[in-house]
Structures are given as C-alpha cells and as structure tokens.
C-alpha cells in the first residue's frame, strides 16, 4: 500500500497554499505538524479528494486518485477540522445516515454503529440528540463516523480538539491499534498526541514540507538548543526574551525555566535532551 504525493501544489490567485510537496506514505501513522497557515488543511483536503491541486498528482498504488475516482473515495475515512452534523439527529441516527452515504448495508451499518460508538465512549449516548453533546463528544462522534467504512486511508484534521486528557489517551490507543494495515494521517497542534504514536513526522512551513523523520530524528533538530535551569522570579522577565520559553514552573521562591535558544540564556541553564515539542518550537518559533 502506497500513497504518493508528487510535486503537489495548490494556488489561490497569487497565494500558494501548498508548494511542490512530495512524499511517499505507507502503512502507519503520520503526524502532520505546522503552525497556523502552514497549508496542512489544504493538503488534507487534496488527499481527501475535496480539492483539486493546481499542479502535481496523488497516486494510490501507482494509479492517479483522479482516475480511480469513486474507488479511491471508498478507501477514505475523513474527519475535517470543522465537523458538520445534524443537531436533531441522535448519535445512532447520524451514524446510520453516514453509513448509508458510504454505501454500507443496513445490517452491517447497525452492527458497525454499535461497535464504533462503544469504542469512542458514546454507547450510553446513542439515543441522545447530537445538539446536546459537548464539543469533545462531537469530536468523538466525528472520529467514529470516519471509521465506518473501515478505511484504508484515514485522514484526521485536528481530531483531538476539545477532548479531555482521558479522551485523548483513548484516541491515541485506538489509532495505534488500527494503524497496522492502513495509512493514518493526523494533523494536530497538540504535539503530545503524535509524539508517542506517529511512525513518521511531517513538518510543514509556508506550504512546503521542510523535514520528515521519526520522532527522534525530528527532535534532534533542536539538539544543543534546549536549556533548563532555575532563576529568581524577578529574573524571569529579564531572561525570557533570550529564546523561546517552553515551560515555566514555580518552585518555591525560584522558577524553573525550560527554553529553546541558540546560546545559554541564563547563568544556571544547562543543556538538556530535546523532545518533539522543543523541535517544533525551534522550527516555528513565535508562529507556533
């Protein structure tokens, strides 16, 4: 199984949202990271065959997705950033409606609906109208509908937005379990959501793919640039402009600072091993 992006470009007038982006995706989880405006959603919409590229091509197993047409769309599961739903439908009715659109037989749709609502923790709310759901519950319903047709390519745009920590852990475990035999592309601002489950990280900036690699390889971009140490509360404002503050933790009369900086930002600072969040902030700076 291979999804190939070949010099993919999307332009709106003079603005280039995605520029000559190339990548080869195989089975596994791909974490798509980038600041707002990097072109992530535009890229995902092209992969979901909702936007036509200005130039370039997307192929699945060697065939253009535009030639495959409906055959390609049958392989897709998609959760957009702004997930639309019918507020007066119950969760069960909405799932059955989406199953009908995706061409599932009625008996299979009922069984799959029950299974997926259980997986995302909404079995007890199956008969409840969606308009009564919290934001996190709506996102969970969106994840469930994306899995209805057992997709080989699962595209998720900000899937954990609005989920509490327990729900995010449930989501990460679910993605890990189902990713062995499919391509999962996950765009998020929450670095921790991809740090533990992504097989490969894709960094996007200004419409371009600037770096790909494992979590460890991407984290190494900030090697020698991450510092941690203690300063007095009075010193915090004086030193925080010397780099990017990753974390501030009050510890008695002192403050523990973790910063990304080219050189040592304060006297007590010591270099520490970088993680994915450090590298993300190092690459995107204030944009992040």
XYZ file of N, CA, C and O in Angstrom, residues 60-206:
588
model
N -2.355 6.317 -5.738
C -2.527 5.248 -4.763
C -2.174 3.941 -5.453
O -2.793 3.575 -6.468
N -1.159 3.272 -4.937
C -0.644 2.045 -5.549
C -0.374 2.227 -7.044
O -0.700 1.367 -7.870
N 0.209 3.370 -7.383
C 0.634 3.618 -8.753
C -0.402 4.213 -9.672
O -0.094 4.559 -10.817
N -1.660 4.355 -9.204
C -2.726 4.902 -10.045
C -3.171 6.256 -9.508
O -3.332 6.426 -8.299
N -3.384 7.202 -10.407
C -3.834 8.529 -10.002
C -5.195 8.425 -9.306
O -6.099 7.724 -9.778
N -5.331 9.123 -8.191
C -6.610 9.057 -7.463
C -7.735 9.678 -8.285
O -8.914 9.358 -8.076
N -7.385 10.534 -9.251
C -8.414 11.169 -10.078
C -8.909 10.211 -11.153
O -10.029 10.341 -11.641
N -8.089 9.245 -11.505
C -8.538 8.172 -12.400
C -9.325 7.119 -11.618
O -10.301 6.555 -12.123
N -8.908 6.857 -10.375
C -9.608 5.873 -9.542
C -10.992 6.365 -9.150
O -11.938 5.575 -9.034
N -11.143 7.670 -8.908
C -12.452 8.258 -8.615
C -13.137 7.647 -7.404
O -12.606 7.641 -6.292
N -14.307 7.073 -7.623
C -15.113 6.517 -6.535
C -14.393 5.373 -5.829
O -14.536 5.188 -4.618
N -13.604 4.633 -6.567
C -12.846 3.528 -5.979
C -11.885 4.043 -4.905
O -11.719 3.416 -3.854
N -11.271 5.205 -5.163
C -10.386 5.817 -4.167
C -11.186 6.342 -2.979
O -10.817 6.130 -1.819
N -12.295 7.023 -3.244
C -13.087 7.598 -2.152
C -13.662 6.524 -1.236
O -13.868 6.768 -0.049
N -13.886 5.334 -1.778
C -14.366 4.216 -0.941
C -13.314 3.782 0.076
O -13.647 3.144 1.073
N -12.063 4.111 -0.191
C -10.975 3.731 0.711
C -10.765 4.738 1.838
O -9.993 4.483 2.763
N -11.439 5.891 1.751
C -11.161 7.017 2.635
C -12.051 7.059 3.872
O -13.234 6.730 3.823
N -11.452 7.508 4.971
C -12.187 7.963 6.143
C -11.663 9.356 6.451
O -10.445 9.567 6.452
N -12.555 10.319 6.680
C -12.113 11.713 6.798
C -12.862 12.415 7.926
O -14.091 12.361 7.997
N -12.091 13.070 8.784
C -12.659 13.943 9.815
C -12.111 15.342 9.591
O -10.939 15.602 9.851
N -12.945 16.264 9.084
C -12.462 17.627 8.858
C -12.314 18.396 10.162
O -12.846 17.996 11.200
N -11.607 19.493 10.087
C -11.396 20.332 11.267
C -12.721 20.878 11.783
O -12.969 20.900 12.986
N -13.562 21.326 10.856
C -14.899 21.806 11.224
C -15.904 20.746 10.830
O -16.368 20.694 9.699
N -16.205 19.894 11.780
C -17.037 18.714 11.535
C -18.518 19.101 11.571
O -19.029 19.580 12.575
N -19.205 18.905 10.438
C -20.626 19.239 10.354
C -21.497 18.059 10.752
O -21.162 16.901 10.507
N -22.633 18.351 11.385
C -23.552 17.294 11.794
C -24.976 17.854 11.837
O -25.186 19.069 11.780
N -25.960 16.957 11.905
C -27.356 17.353 12.027
C -27.733 17.355 13.501
O -27.806 16.291 14.127
N -27.959 18.523 14.097
C -28.125 18.608 15.556
C -29.317 17.844 16.113
O -29.289 17.413 17.268
N -30.374 17.650 15.308
C -31.560 16.962 15.816
C -31.512 15.453 15.621
O -32.425 14.742 16.040
N -30.441 14.970 14.983
C -30.242 13.527 14.877
C -29.700 13.014 16.210
O -28.951 13.697 16.891
N -30.068 11.795 16.560
C -29.367 11.136 17.659
C -28.017 10.663 17.136
O -27.794 10.608 15.918
N -27.118 10.309 18.036
C -25.805 9.805 17.613
C -25.968 8.566 16.730
O -25.297 8.425 15.698
N -26.879 7.686 17.119
C -27.112 6.460 16.354
C -27.658 6.790 14.968
O -27.190 6.240 13.954
N -28.650 7.688 14.901
C -29.245 8.054 13.613
C -28.210 8.702 12.694
O -28.190 8.457 11.484
N -27.362 9.538 13.283
C -26.339 10.199 12.472
C -25.370 9.170 11.894
O -24.998 9.245 10.714
N -24.953 8.214 12.712
C -24.043 7.175 12.237
C -24.685 6.334 11.132
O -24.040 6.000 10.130
N -25.958 5.998 11.285
C -26.652 5.201 10.269
C -26.821 5.996 8.973
O -26.725 5.442 7.873
N -27.048 7.307 9.127
C -27.158 8.179 7.962
C -25.828 8.219 7.203
O -25.790 8.074 5.972
N -24.714 8.397 7.943
C -23.400 8.436 7.311
C -23.052 7.084 6.695
O -22.417 7.014 5.638
N -23.486 6.004 7.351
C -23.240 4.659 6.813
C -23.956 4.471 5.480
O -23.416 3.856 4.550
N -25.182 5.002 5.383
C -25.944 4.905 4.131
C -25.242 5.669 3.017
O -25.147 5.194 1.872
N -24.720 6.850 3.333
C -23.984 7.645 2.344
C -22.757 6.885 1.852
O -22.402 6.924 0.671
N -22.113 6.157 2.778
C -20.902 5.415 2.430
C -21.198 4.055 1.813
O -20.267 3.305 1.493
N -22.483 3.727 1.673
C -22.866 2.520 0.962
C -22.861 1.244 1.774
O -22.854 0.148 1.209
N -22.895 1.339 3.106
C -22.948 0.138 3.940
C -24.354 -0.455 3.925
O -25.347 0.272 3.922
N -24.432 -1.784 3.926
C -25.729 -2.440 4.029
C -26.313 -2.198 5.416
O -25.587 -2.009 6.392
N -27.648 -2.218 5.503
C -28.327 -1.821 6.731
C -27.895 -2.642 7.943
O -27.611 -2.098 9.013
N -27.817 -3.950 7.789
C -27.452 -4.803 8.923
C -26.014 -4.543 9.357
O -25.705 -4.468 10.550
N -25.117 -4.393 8.373
C -23.715 -4.107 8.677
C -23.573 -2.731 9.314
O -22.758 -2.530 10.221
N -24.394 -1.773 8.862
C -24.335 -0.408 9.393
C -24.735 -0.383 10.864
O -24.098 0.300 11.677
N -25.762 -1.119 11.222
C -26.206 -1.158 12.618
C -25.140 -1.770 13.518
O -24.873 -1.275 14.617
N -24.541 -2.857 13.044
C -23.513 -3.542 13.831
C -22.280 -2.651 13.996
O -21.723 -2.530 15.093
N -21.869 -2.003 12.892
C -20.686 -1.136 12.927
C -20.941 0.098 13.789
O -20.050 0.554 14.521
N -22.141 0.645 13.712
C -22.503 1.815 14.528
C -22.395 1.486 16.010
O -21.796 2.238 16.789
N -22.943 0.354 16.405
C -22.898 -0.060 17.809
C -21.453 -0.243 18.267
O -21.059 0.208 19.358
N -20.655 -0.894 17.427
C -19.256 -1.168 17.759
C -18.454 0.123 17.923
O -17.709 0.299 18.902
N -18.611 1.062 16.980
C -17.812 2.279 16.996
C -18.233 3.243 18.104
O -17.386 3.908 18.715
N -19.528 3.332 18.384
C -19.977 4.187 19.482
C -19.444 3.660 20.813
O -19.129 4.438 21.721
N -19.312 2.346 20.906
C -18.720 1.748 22.102
C -17.237 2.111 22.197
O -16.738 2.512 23.260
N -16.543 2.015 21.076
C -15.099 2.287 21.047
C -14.796 3.732 21.446
O -13.844 3.996 22.195
N -15.610 4.695 20.970
C -15.333 6.110 21.269
C -16.032 6.589 22.535
O -16.020 7.776 22.858
N -16.652 5.658 23.274
C -17.234 6.006 24.562
C -18.569 6.725 24.487
O -18.911 7.508 25.380
N -19.341 6.469 23.434
C -20.647 7.122 23.282
C -21.800 6.124 23.262
O -22.930 6.492 22.903
N -21.544 4.895 23.658
C -22.605 3.888 23.638
C -23.784 4.305 24.515
O -24.956 4.096 24.155
N -23.508 4.924 25.650
C -24.568 5.357 26.553
C -25.338 6.556 26.057
O -26.406 6.877 26.591
N -24.824 7.225 25.026
C -25.498 8.413 24.471
C -26.011 8.155 23.052
O -26.312 9.100 22.313
N -26.141 6.895 22.667
C -26.535 6.559 21.295
C -27.888 7.149 20.915
O -28.109 7.539 19.763
N -28.813 7.229 21.875
C -30.166 7.736 21.609
C -30.307 9.225 21.931
O -31.397 9.777 21.859
N -29.189 9.849 22.268
C -29.213 11.264 22.661
C -28.971 12.132 21.427
O -28.164 11.804 20.567
N -29.681 13.279 21.348
C -29.512 14.174 20.206
C -28.142 14.837 20.242
O -27.649 15.228 21.297
N -27.542 14.972 19.066
C -26.179 15.486 18.970
C -26.097 16.932 19.461
O -25.054 17.356 19.967
N -27.181 17.682 19.357
C -27.151 19.082 19.792
C -26.951 19.220 21.302
O -26.600 20.295 21.780
N -27.138 18.133 22.032
C -26.914 18.175 23.485
C -25.479 17.789 23.856
O -25.114 17.849 25.025
N -24.666 17.410 22.856
C -23.302 16.924 23.112
C -22.347 18.078 23.402
O -22.503 19.184 22.869
N -21.349 17.800 24.212
C -20.248 18.732 24.405
C -19.366 18.709 23.162
O -19.489 17.831 22.299
N -18.440 19.673 23.075
C -17.526 19.711 21.939
C -16.704 18.447 21.817
O -16.481 17.932 20.720
N -16.242 17.921 22.960
C -15.459 16.700 22.946
C -16.259 15.503 22.469
O -15.744 14.645 21.734
N -17.531 15.437 22.848
C -18.389 14.330 22.416
C -18.633 14.399 20.908
O -18.662 13.369 20.225
N -18.772 15.609 20.383
C -18.961 15.774 18.938
C -17.720 15.289 18.187
O -17.825 14.616 17.157
N -16.520 15.613 18.705
C -15.293 15.149 18.060
C -15.213 13.623 18.079
O -14.785 12.994 17.105
N -15.639 13.016 19.189
C -15.628 11.554 19.272
C -16.587 10.944 18.257
O -16.293 9.914 17.640
N -17.736 11.594 18.070
C -18.681 11.128 17.055
C -18.065 11.261 15.665
O -18.240 10.382 14.808
N -17.333 12.340 15.462
C -16.663 12.537 14.177
C -15.628 11.464 13.901
O -15.498 10.981 12.771
N -14.899 11.084 14.921
C -13.909 10.009 14.768
C -14.616 8.694 14.425
O -14.171 7.934 13.555
N -15.743 8.443 15.085
C -16.497 7.209 14.830
C -16.983 7.143 13.386
O -16.859 6.107 12.721
N -17.546 8.247 12.878
C -18.069 8.216 11.505
C -16.957 8.047 10.479
O -17.166 7.468 9.421
N -15.756 8.554 10.805
C -14.631 8.412 9.878
C -14.191 6.962 9.730
O -13.568 6.592 8.732
N -14.535 6.131 10.722
C -14.115 4.728 10.717
C -15.191 3.779 10.194
O -14.958 2.570 10.115
N -16.354 4.312 9.825
C -17.490 3.460 9.463
C -17.192 2.469 8.341
O -17.604 1.311 8.411
N -16.504 2.918 7.315
C -16.272 2.053 6.147
C -14.944 1.306 6.224
O -14.434 0.832 5.213
N -14.388 1.212 7.453
C -13.110 0.519 7.660
C -12.069 1.005 6.649
O -11.519 0.225 5.864
N -11.776 2.316 6.650
C -10.958 2.916 5.581
C -9.510 2.445 5.599
O -8.933 2.192 6.655
N -8.939 2.365 4.408
C -7.514 2.049 4.284
C -6.669 3.309 4.450
O -5.485 3.240 4.768
N -7.285 4.480 4.177
C -6.615 5.768 4.348
C -7.490 6.610 5.275
O -8.631 6.947 4.931
N -6.974 6.924 6.438
C -7.727 7.671 7.443
C -7.085 9.045 7.607
O -5.916 9.152 7.982
N -7.862 10.095 7.318
C -7.366 11.469 7.334
C -8.073 12.227 8.452
O -9.301 12.365 8.441
N -7.302 12.715 9.418
C -7.875 13.341 10.612
C -7.278 14.731 10.806
O -6.078 14.876 11.018
N -8.134 15.757 10.718
C -7.686 17.139 10.857
C -8.078 17.658 12.236
O -9.261 17.876 12.505
N -7.111 17.844 13.104
C -7.327 18.289 14.491
C -8.351 17.392 15.217
O -9.328 17.882 15.789
N -8.159 16.080 15.217
C -9.168 15.164 15.776
C -9.339 15.264 17.280
O -10.394 14.892 17.804
N -8.312 15.726 18.008
C -8.404 15.740 19.470
C -8.796 17.109 20.025
O -8.777 17.316 21.237
N -9.142 18.039 19.143
C -9.597 19.358 19.601
C -10.847 19.201 20.457
O -11.843 18.624 20.029
N -10.787 19.689 21.692
C -11.942 19.612 22.583
C -12.000 18.354 23.423
O -12.889 18.227 24.262
N -11.077 17.425 23.227
C -11.066 16.206 24.030
C -10.300 16.440 25.328
O -9.282 17.125 25.341
N -10.793 15.848 26.416
C -10.056 15.956 27.677
C -8.905 14.943 27.661
O -8.815 14.102 26.763
N -7.975 15.030 28.629
C -6.794 14.145 28.605
C -7.130 12.654 28.529
O -6.462 11.900 27.814
N -8.168 12.232 29.247
C -8.549 10.819 29.215
C -9.033 10.425 27.828
O -8.693 9.344 27.316
N -9.821 11.304 27.189
C -10.334 11.023 25.850
C -9.197 10.990 24.834
O -9.213 10.182 23.898
N -8.201 11.864 25.016
C -7.067 11.895 24.094
C -6.247 10.608 24.198
O -5.765 10.083 23.191
N -6.092 10.083 25.398
C -5.384 8.816 25.576
C -6.153 7.688 24.895
O -5.574 6.841 24.210
N -7.483 7.692 25.071
C -8.326 6.675 24.421
C -8.153 6.758 22.895
O -8.023 5.745 22.211
N -8.126 7.988 22.377
C -7.978 8.192 20.941
C -6.624 7.682 20.453
O -6.535 6.973 19.448
N -5.536 8.028 21.178
C -4.201 7.588 20.766
C -4.105 6.068 20.757
O -3.514 5.476 19.837
N -4.684 5.429 21.757
C -4.659 3.961 21.804
C -5.419 3.359 20.634
O -4.994 2.355 20.034
N -6.565 3.970 20.297
C -7.370 3.493 19.170
C -6.581 3.591 17.868
O -6.537 2.638 17.086
N -5.943 4.739 17.639
C -5.176 4.929 16.407
C -4.027 3.932 16.326
O -3.755 3.357 15.265
N -3.352 3.693 17.439
C -2.254 2.720 17.454
C -2.743 1.332 17.078
O -2.081 0.601 16.337
N -3.925 0.970 17.578
C -4.474 -0.366 17.337
C -4.858 -0.586 15.875
O -4.708 -1.685 15.354
N -5.354 0.459 15.212
C -5.898 0.278 13.859
C -4.915 0.644 12.754
O -5.233 0.498 11.574
N -3.707 1.088 13.107
C -2.811 1.653 12.096
C -1.940 0.623 11.375
O -1.286 0.966 10.387
N -1.952 -0.622 11.821
C -1.024 -1.612 11.274
C -1.216 -1.839 9.777
O -0.249 -2.010 9.045
N -2.444 -1.815 9.311
C -2.711 -2.154 7.913
C -3.403 -1.022 7.178
O -4.147 -1.260 6.213
N -3.161 0.214 7.620
C -3.733 1.344 6.903
C -2.833 2.566 7.066
O -1.935 2.588 7.903
N -3.090 3.569 6.251
C -2.362 4.836 6.339
C -3.211 5.798 7.158
O -4.370 6.053 6.829
N -2.633 6.313 8.239
C -3.322 7.287 9.083
C -2.540 8.594 9.034
O -1.351 8.625 9.356
N -3.206 9.666 8.602
C -2.583 10.989 8.522
C -3.289 11.879 9.535
O -4.489 12.117 9.437
N -2.522 12.357 10.494
C -3.082 13.060 11.643
C -2.467 14.446 11.759
O -1.272 14.595 12.000
N -3.287 15.470 11.547
C -2.835 16.852 11.702
C -3.294 17.374 13.060
O -4.455 17.204 13.434
N -2.379 17.989 13.797
C -2.739 18.464 15.133
C -1.800 19.563 15.595
O -0.672 19.686 15.101
N -2.288 20.383 16.542
C -1.429 21.357 17.214
C -0.918 20.790 18.539
O -0.080 21.401 19.193
N -1.464 19.646 18.942
C -1.101 19.058 20.226
C 0.014 18.046 19.979
O -0.230 16.900 19.587
N 1.244 18.498 20.186
C 2.410 17.693 19.832
C 2.406 16.338 20.538
O 2.779 15.319 19.951
N 1.958 16.309 21.777
C 1.977 15.059 22.541
C 1.074 13.998 21.928
O 1.268 12.804 22.163
N 0.094 14.414 21.114
C -0.818 13.446 20.509
C -0.158 12.627 19.408
O -0.636 11.564 19.052
N 0.922 13.140 18.830
C 1.617 12.369 17.786
C 2.971 11.857 18.259
O 3.526 10.938 17.657
N 3.486 12.435 19.344
C 4.832 12.083 19.797
C 4.961 10.598 20.111
O 5.975 9.971 19.808
N 3.922 10.010 20.688
C 4.021 8.626 21.143
C 3.518 7.606 20.126
O 3.801 6.413 20.258
N 2.777 8.058 19.097
C 2.170 7.075 18.188
C 2.599 7.206 16.735
O 2.400 6.272 15.950
N 3.171 8.343 16.338
C 3.499 8.532 14.919
C 4.737 7.743 14.519
O 5.752 7.774 15.206
N 4.643 7.045 13.401
C 5.815 6.376 12.833
C 6.724 7.387 12.148
O 7.937 7.201 12.083
N 6.108 8.444 11.637
C 6.880 9.474 10.954
C 6.200 10.827 11.160
O 4.974 10.921 11.190
N 7.022 11.863 11.324
C 6.536 13.229 11.480
C 6.799 13.993 10.186
O 7.898 13.904 9.607
N 5.803 14.753 9.722
C 5.955 15.620 8.558
C 5.836 17.065 9.039
O 4.794 17.448 9.586
N 6.875 17.851 8.849
C 6.858 19.257 9.263
C 6.565 20.136 8.054
O 7.291 20.103 7.059
N 5.489 20.936 8.160
C 5.115 21.841 7.084
C 5.311 23.291 7.517
O 4.960 23.662 8.646
N 5.846 24.087 6.603
C 6.017 25.517 6.857
C 5.810 26.271 5.549
O 6.439 25.957 4.539
N 4.889 27.233 5.584
C 4.602 28.065 4.414
C 4.347 27.232 3.169
O 4.849 27.516 2.078
